[in-house]
């Protein structure tokens, strides 16, 4: 992989993007973006473990993908904020496949009162968002990433948010029922700081830690929101989940062997102006 050469003709660049036999855990793998990541990893010959909260159909979806791609994928029900669940995820994956090469943290908790006004946010709702988004990422990084560091190889991708680094322009939500709560920004700011920390902490162990920041991924949004978004976006539209997936394939694959500590923004230029 790290061939010491100045001759590019010795390199099979196409092969570098393959995820052949790489075992990849995707938390929140049943979500909007997680499903696109799962499909893309399978198409690039990876083996995936969908680790999602109860009731999302992870097992059924994994068996559909197993049939479609002719190898055994796995669906596991977990709460990422529960240490025992994450330990169990590692145990089951290692028992079944004997290795873990990739981890994508694609979970997020949208509570029932997610869009409540800042002044009305309860301790319970704040904790629920931060517990899942930040503590969940801490636990998976510690337990799964810790295993990778011990083995001397692995790629971790965390998903912070545009609002880890810039404030929401609240005009975006004008005339809609949507918003972006402070608990989300705060938890995702933590995810970004944690990822940056781990990228240098584990560099010597061969574990690369990167981030993907999607923005405005379309999910049957209210028409008014889509219009507001398009007016503010340099690319003048929302994005689609499949447009985020290429970034994950790149960061999981050997094509990104010298990339760590990076935040790959897939935001249509939102933070460029
Ligand atoms: N959609 C966007 O436009 C956007 C923009 C920026 C960042 N992100 C980030 O990208 C990631 C994926 O976004 P999405 O739109 O696919 O989100 P989503 O809400 O569609 O999916 C999140 C998934 O996480 C699962 N989940 C929730 N709590 C969990 C828990 N405790 N344990 C395990 N699984 C749990 C949910 O069941 C769901 O399947 C999130 O981290 C989100 O913050 C999304």
Coordinates of C-alpha atoms and ligand atoms in Angstrom, one line a residue:
X1 CA 0.0 0.0 0.0
X2 CA 2.7 2.5 1.0
X3 CA 4.9 1.7 -2.0
X4 CA 8.1 3.8 -1.9
X5 CA 8.3 4.8 -5.5
X6 CA 8.2 7.8 -7.8
X7 CA 6.7 5.7 -10.7
X8 CA 3.0 6.1 -10.8
X9 CA 2.8 3.3 -13.5
X10 CA 3.5 0.8 -10.7
X11 CA 0.3 1.8 -9.1
X12 CA -3.2 0.4 -9.8
X13 CA -5.2 3.5 -9.0
X14 CA -8.6 1.8 -9.6
X15 CA -7.8 -0.9 -7.2
X16 CA -7.0 1.6 -4.5
X17 CA -10.6 2.6 -4.3
X18 CA -11.9 -0.9 -3.8
X19 CA -13.0 -1.9 -0.3
X20 CA -12.5 -5.6 -1.0
X21 CA -12.9 -7.7 2.1
X22 CA -12.8 -4.6 4.3
X23 CA -15.1 -5.0 7.3
X24 CA -16.9 -1.8 7.9
X25 CA -19.2 -0.8 10.8
X26 CA -21.8 1.9 10.1
X27 CA -23.6 3.3 13.1
X28 CA -26.9 4.8 12.2
X29 CA -26.7 2.7 9.0
X30 CA -30.5 2.8 8.6
X31 CA -30.6 6.6 8.4
X32 CA -30.9 8.7 5.3
X33 CA -27.1 9.0 4.7
X34 CA -26.2 5.7 6.5
X35 CA -28.2 3.8 3.9
X36 CA -26.3 5.4 1.1
X37 CA -23.0 4.6 2.8
X38 CA -24.1 1.0 3.2
X39 CA -25.0 0.6 -0.4
X40 CA -21.9 2.3 -1.7
X41 CA -19.6 0.1 0.6
X42 CA -21.3 -3.0 -0.7
X43 CA -20.9 -1.9 -4.3
X44 CA -17.2 -1.5 -3.7
X45 CA -17.0 -5.0 -2.3
X46 CA -16.9 -4.2 1.4
X47 CA -18.6 -6.2 4.1
X48 CA -20.8 -4.0 6.3
X49 CA -22.3 -4.2 9.7
X50 CA -25.3 -1.9 10.2
X51 CA -25.4 -0.9 13.8
X52 CA -28.6 1.0 14.5
X53 CA -31.1 1.8 17.2
X54 CA -34.0 -0.6 17.8
X55 CA -37.0 -0.6 15.4
X56 CA -35.1 0.5 12.3
X57 CA -35.0 -2.9 10.6
X58 CA -31.2 -3.3 10.5
X59 CA -31.3 -7.1 10.4
X60 CA -33.8 -7.2 7.5
X61 CA -31.9 -4.6 5.6
X62 CA -28.6 -6.4 6.1
X63 CA -30.1 -9.7 4.8
X64 CA -31.5 -7.9 1.7
X65 CA -28.0 -6.6 1.1
X66 CA -26.5 -10.1 1.7
X67 CA -28.7 -11.5 -1.0
X68 CA -28.1 -8.7 -3.4
X69 CA -24.3 -8.7 -3.0
X70 CA -23.7 -12.4 -2.4
X71 CA -21.9 -12.2 0.9
X72 CA -22.9 -12.0 4.5
X73 CA -23.7 -8.5 5.8
X74 CA -24.9 -8.0 9.4
X75 CA -27.5 -5.9 11.1
X76 CA -27.2 -5.3 14.9
X77 CA -29.5 -3.4 17.2
X78 CA -27.5 -1.1 19.5
X79 CA -27.7 2.1 21.4
X80 CA -24.4 3.8 20.6
X81 CA -24.5 5.6 24.0
X82 CA -24.5 2.3 25.9
X83 CA -21.0 0.9 26.6
X84 CA -22.2 -2.7 26.8
X85 CA -23.9 -2.5 23.4
X86 CA -20.8 -1.1 21.7
X87 CA -18.6 -3.8 23.4
X88 CA -21.1 -6.4 22.1
X89 CA -21.0 -4.9 18.6
X90 CA -17.2 -5.3 18.6
X91 CA -17.4 -8.9 19.9
X92 CA -20.0 -10.0 17.4
X93 CA -18.1 -8.4 14.5
X94 CA -14.8 -10.0 15.5
X95 CA -16.4 -13.4 16.1
X96 CA -18.1 -13.3 12.7
X97 CA -15.4 -11.7 10.5
X98 CA -12.2 -11.7 12.6
X99 CA -11.3 -8.1 11.7
X100 CA -12.6 -4.5 11.6
X101 CA -11.2 -2.1 9.1
X102 CA -13.6 0.8 9.0
X103 CA -16.0 2.6 11.3
X104 CA -18.4 5.3 10.2
X105 CA -20.3 7.1 12.9
X106 CA -23.5 8.1 11.2
X107 CA -25.9 8.2 14.1
X108 CA -27.8 11.2 15.4
X109 CA -30.6 11.5 17.8
X110 CA -33.6 13.6 16.8
X111 CA -35.7 13.7 19.9
X112 CA -39.5 14.4 19.8
X113 CA -38.8 18.0 21.0
X114 CA -35.7 18.4 18.9
X115 CA -36.8 21.7 17.4
X116 CA -37.9 23.3 20.7
X117 CA -36.8 26.9 21.3
X118 CA -33.5 27.3 23.0
X119 CA -35.2 29.0 26.0
X120 CA -37.6 25.9 26.3
X121 CA -35.0 23.1 25.9
X122 CA -35.2 20.7 28.8
X123 CA -32.3 19.0 30.5
X124 CA -33.7 15.7 29.3
X125 CA -33.8 16.7 25.7
X126 CA -30.3 18.3 25.8
X127 CA -28.9 15.2 27.4
X128 CA -30.5 12.9 24.9
X129 CA -29.0 14.7 22.0
X130 CA -25.5 15.1 23.5
X131 CA -25.5 11.5 24.9
X132 CA -26.2 9.9 21.5
X133 CA -24.3 12.3 19.2
X134 CA -21.2 12.9 21.3
X135 CA -20.9 10.2 23.9
X136 CA -22.0 7.6 21.3
X137 CA -19.1 8.7 19.1
X138 CA -16.7 8.6 22.0
X139 CA -17.7 5.1 22.9
X140 CA -17.5 3.7 19.3
X141 CA -14.2 5.4 18.8
X142 CA -12.8 4.2 22.1
X143 CA -14.0 0.6 21.7
X144 CA -13.8 0.0 18.0
X145 CA -11.0 2.5 17.3
X146 CA -9.1 1.1 20.3
X147 CA -9.2 -2.3 18.7
X148 CA -7.9 -0.8 15.4
X149 CA -5.1 1.1 17.2
X150 CA -4.0 -2.2 18.8
X151 CA -4.0 -4.0 15.4
X152 CA -2.2 -1.1 13.8
X153 CA -4.6 -0.3 11.0
X154 CA -8.0 1.2 10.4
X155 CA -10.1 4.1 9.1
X156 CA -12.6 6.1 11.2
X157 CA -15.1 8.6 9.7
X158 CA -17.1 10.8 12.0
X159 CA -19.9 13.0 10.9
X160 CA -20.0 16.4 12.5
X161 CA -22.0 19.2 11.0
X162 CA -21.7 22.6 9.2
X163 CA -23.0 23.9 12.6
X164 CA -19.9 22.5 14.3
X165 CA -18.0 25.5 12.8
X166 CA -20.5 28.1 11.7
X167 CA -23.8 29.3 13.2
X168 CA -27.0 28.5 11.4
X169 CA -28.4 31.4 9.4
X170 CA -31.9 31.2 11.0
X171 CA -33.4 32.8 7.9
X172 CA -33.1 29.4 6.3
X173 CA -35.9 28.2 8.5
X174 CA -38.2 31.2 7.8
X175 CA -41.8 30.1 7.1
X176 CA -41.1 26.4 7.9
X177 CA -41.6 24.1 10.9
X178 CA -37.8 23.3 11.0
X179 CA -34.8 24.7 12.8
X180 CA -31.4 23.7 14.1
X181 CA -31.1 23.4 17.9
X182 CA -28.1 24.5 20.0
X183 CA -27.9 21.0 21.4
X184 CA -27.1 19.7 17.9
X185 CA -24.4 22.3 17.3
X186 CA -22.9 21.8 20.7
X187 CA -22.8 18.0 20.3
X188 CA -21.5 18.1 16.8
X189 CA -18.8 20.7 17.8
X190 CA -17.7 18.1 20.3
X191 CA -17.6 15.4 17.6
X192 CA -15.4 17.6 15.5
X193 CA -13.0 18.3 18.3
X194 CA -12.9 14.6 19.3
X195 CA -12.1 13.6 15.7
X196 CA -9.3 16.1 15.4
X197 CA -7.8 14.9 18.7
X198 CA -7.9 11.3 17.7
X199 CA -6.4 11.9 14.2
X200 CA -3.1 12.9 15.8
X201 CA -3.4 10.6 18.8
X202 CA -3.7 7.5 16.7
X203 CA -1.6 8.5 13.7
X204 CA 1.3 6.5 15.1
X205 CA -0.9 3.5 15.3
X206 CA -1.9 3.5 11.7
X207 CA -5.5 4.6 12.4
X208 CA -6.7 7.4 10.2
X209 CA -9.5 9.6 11.6
X210 CA -11.4 11.8 9.2
X211 CA -14.7 13.6 9.0
X212 CA -17.4 14.1 6.4
X213 CA -19.7 17.1 6.7
X214 CA -22.8 16.8 4.6
X215 CA -25.2 19.7 4.4
X216 CA -28.8 20.0 3.4
X217 CA -29.4 16.4 2.4
X218 CA -32.9 16.2 0.8
X219 CA -35.4 14.1 2.6
X220 CA -38.8 15.1 1.3
X221 CA -38.4 18.5 2.9
X222 CA -41.1 21.1 3.0
X223 CA -41.2 23.0 -0.3
X224 CA -40.5 26.4 1.5
X225 CA -37.4 25.0 3.1
X226 CA -36.1 23.6 -0.2
X227 CA -36.7 27.0 -1.8
X228 CA -35.0 28.9 1.1
X229 CA -32.1 26.5 1.0
X230 CA -31.6 26.8 -2.8
X231 CA -31.6 30.6 -2.6
X232 CA -28.7 30.4 -0.1
X233 CA -26.7 27.6 -1.6
X234 CA -23.9 28.3 -4.1
X235 CA -24.9 25.2 -6.0
X236 CA -28.5 26.4 -5.7
X237 CA -30.0 23.2 -4.5
X238 CA -30.1 20.6 -1.7
X239 CA -27.9 17.5 -1.9
X240 CA -28.9 13.9 -2.1
X241 CA -27.7 11.1 0.2
X242 CA -25.9 9.3 -2.7
X243 CA -23.8 12.4 -3.3
X244 CA -22.3 12.0 0.1
X245 CA -21.3 8.4 -0.3
X246 CA -18.3 8.8 -2.6
X247 CA -16.6 10.7 0.2
X248 CA -16.9 7.7 2.5
X249 CA -15.6 5.2 -0.1
X250 CA -12.6 7.4 -0.6
X251 CA -11.8 7.9 3.1
X252 CA -12.3 4.2 3.9
X253 CA -10.2 3.0 1.0
X254 CA -6.5 2.9 0.3
X255 CA -6.9 5.8 -2.1
X256 CA -6.8 8.1 1.0
X257 CA -3.9 6.3 2.7
X258 CA -2.1 9.7 3.5
X259 CA -5.3 11.5 4.6
X260 CA -6.0 11.9 8.3
X261 CA -7.4 14.8 10.4
X262 CA -9.4 16.0 7.4
X263 CA -12.9 17.2 7.2
X264 CA -14.3 16.6 3.8
X265 CA -17.2 19.0 3.3
X266 CA -20.0 18.0 1.0
X267 CA -22.0 21.2 1.3
X268 CA -22.4 22.6 -2.2
X269 CA -20.2 25.5 -1.3
X270 CA -22.3 26.6 1.7
X271 CA -19.2 27.4 3.8
X272 CA -17.2 28.8 0.9
X273 CA -18.8 32.2 0.9
Ligands
LIG1 N1 -28.9 15.1 6.8 C1 -28.1 16.1 6.7 O1 -28.3 17.1 6.0 C2 -26.9 16.2 7.6 C3 -26.1 17.4 7.6 C4 -25.0 17.4 8.4 C5 -24.6 16.4 9.2 N2 -25.4 15.3 9.2 C6 -25.0 14.2 10.1 O2 -24.9 13.0 9.3 C7 -25.3 11.9 10.1 C8 -26.4 11.1 9.3 O3 -27.5 12.0 9.1 P1 -28.9 11.4 8.5 O4 -29.6 12.6 7.9 O5 -28.7 10.2 7.8 O6 -29.6 11.2 9.9 P2 -30.9 10.2 10.2 O7 -31.6 10.9 11.3 O8 -31.6 10.0 8.9 O9 -30.2 8.9 10.7 C9 -29.7 8.7 12.0 C10 -29.7 7.2 12.3 O10 -29.2 7.1 13.6 C11 -30.0 6.1 14.3 N3 -29.8 6.4 15.8 C12 -30.4 7.3 16.5 N4 -30.0 7.2 17.8 C13 -29.2 6.1 17.9 C14 -28.5 5.4 18.9 N5 -28.6 5.8 20.2 N6 -27.8 4.3 18.6 C15 -27.8 3.8 17.3 N7 -28.4 4.4 16.3 C16 -29.1 5.5 16.6 C17 -31.4 6.4 13.9 O11 -32.3 5.3 14.1 C18 -31.2 6.7 12.4 O12 -31.2 5.5 11.6 C19 -25.8 12.4 11.4 O13 -24.8 12.3 12.3 C20 -26.1 13.9 11.1 O14 -25.9 14.7 12.2 C21 -26.5 15.1 8.4

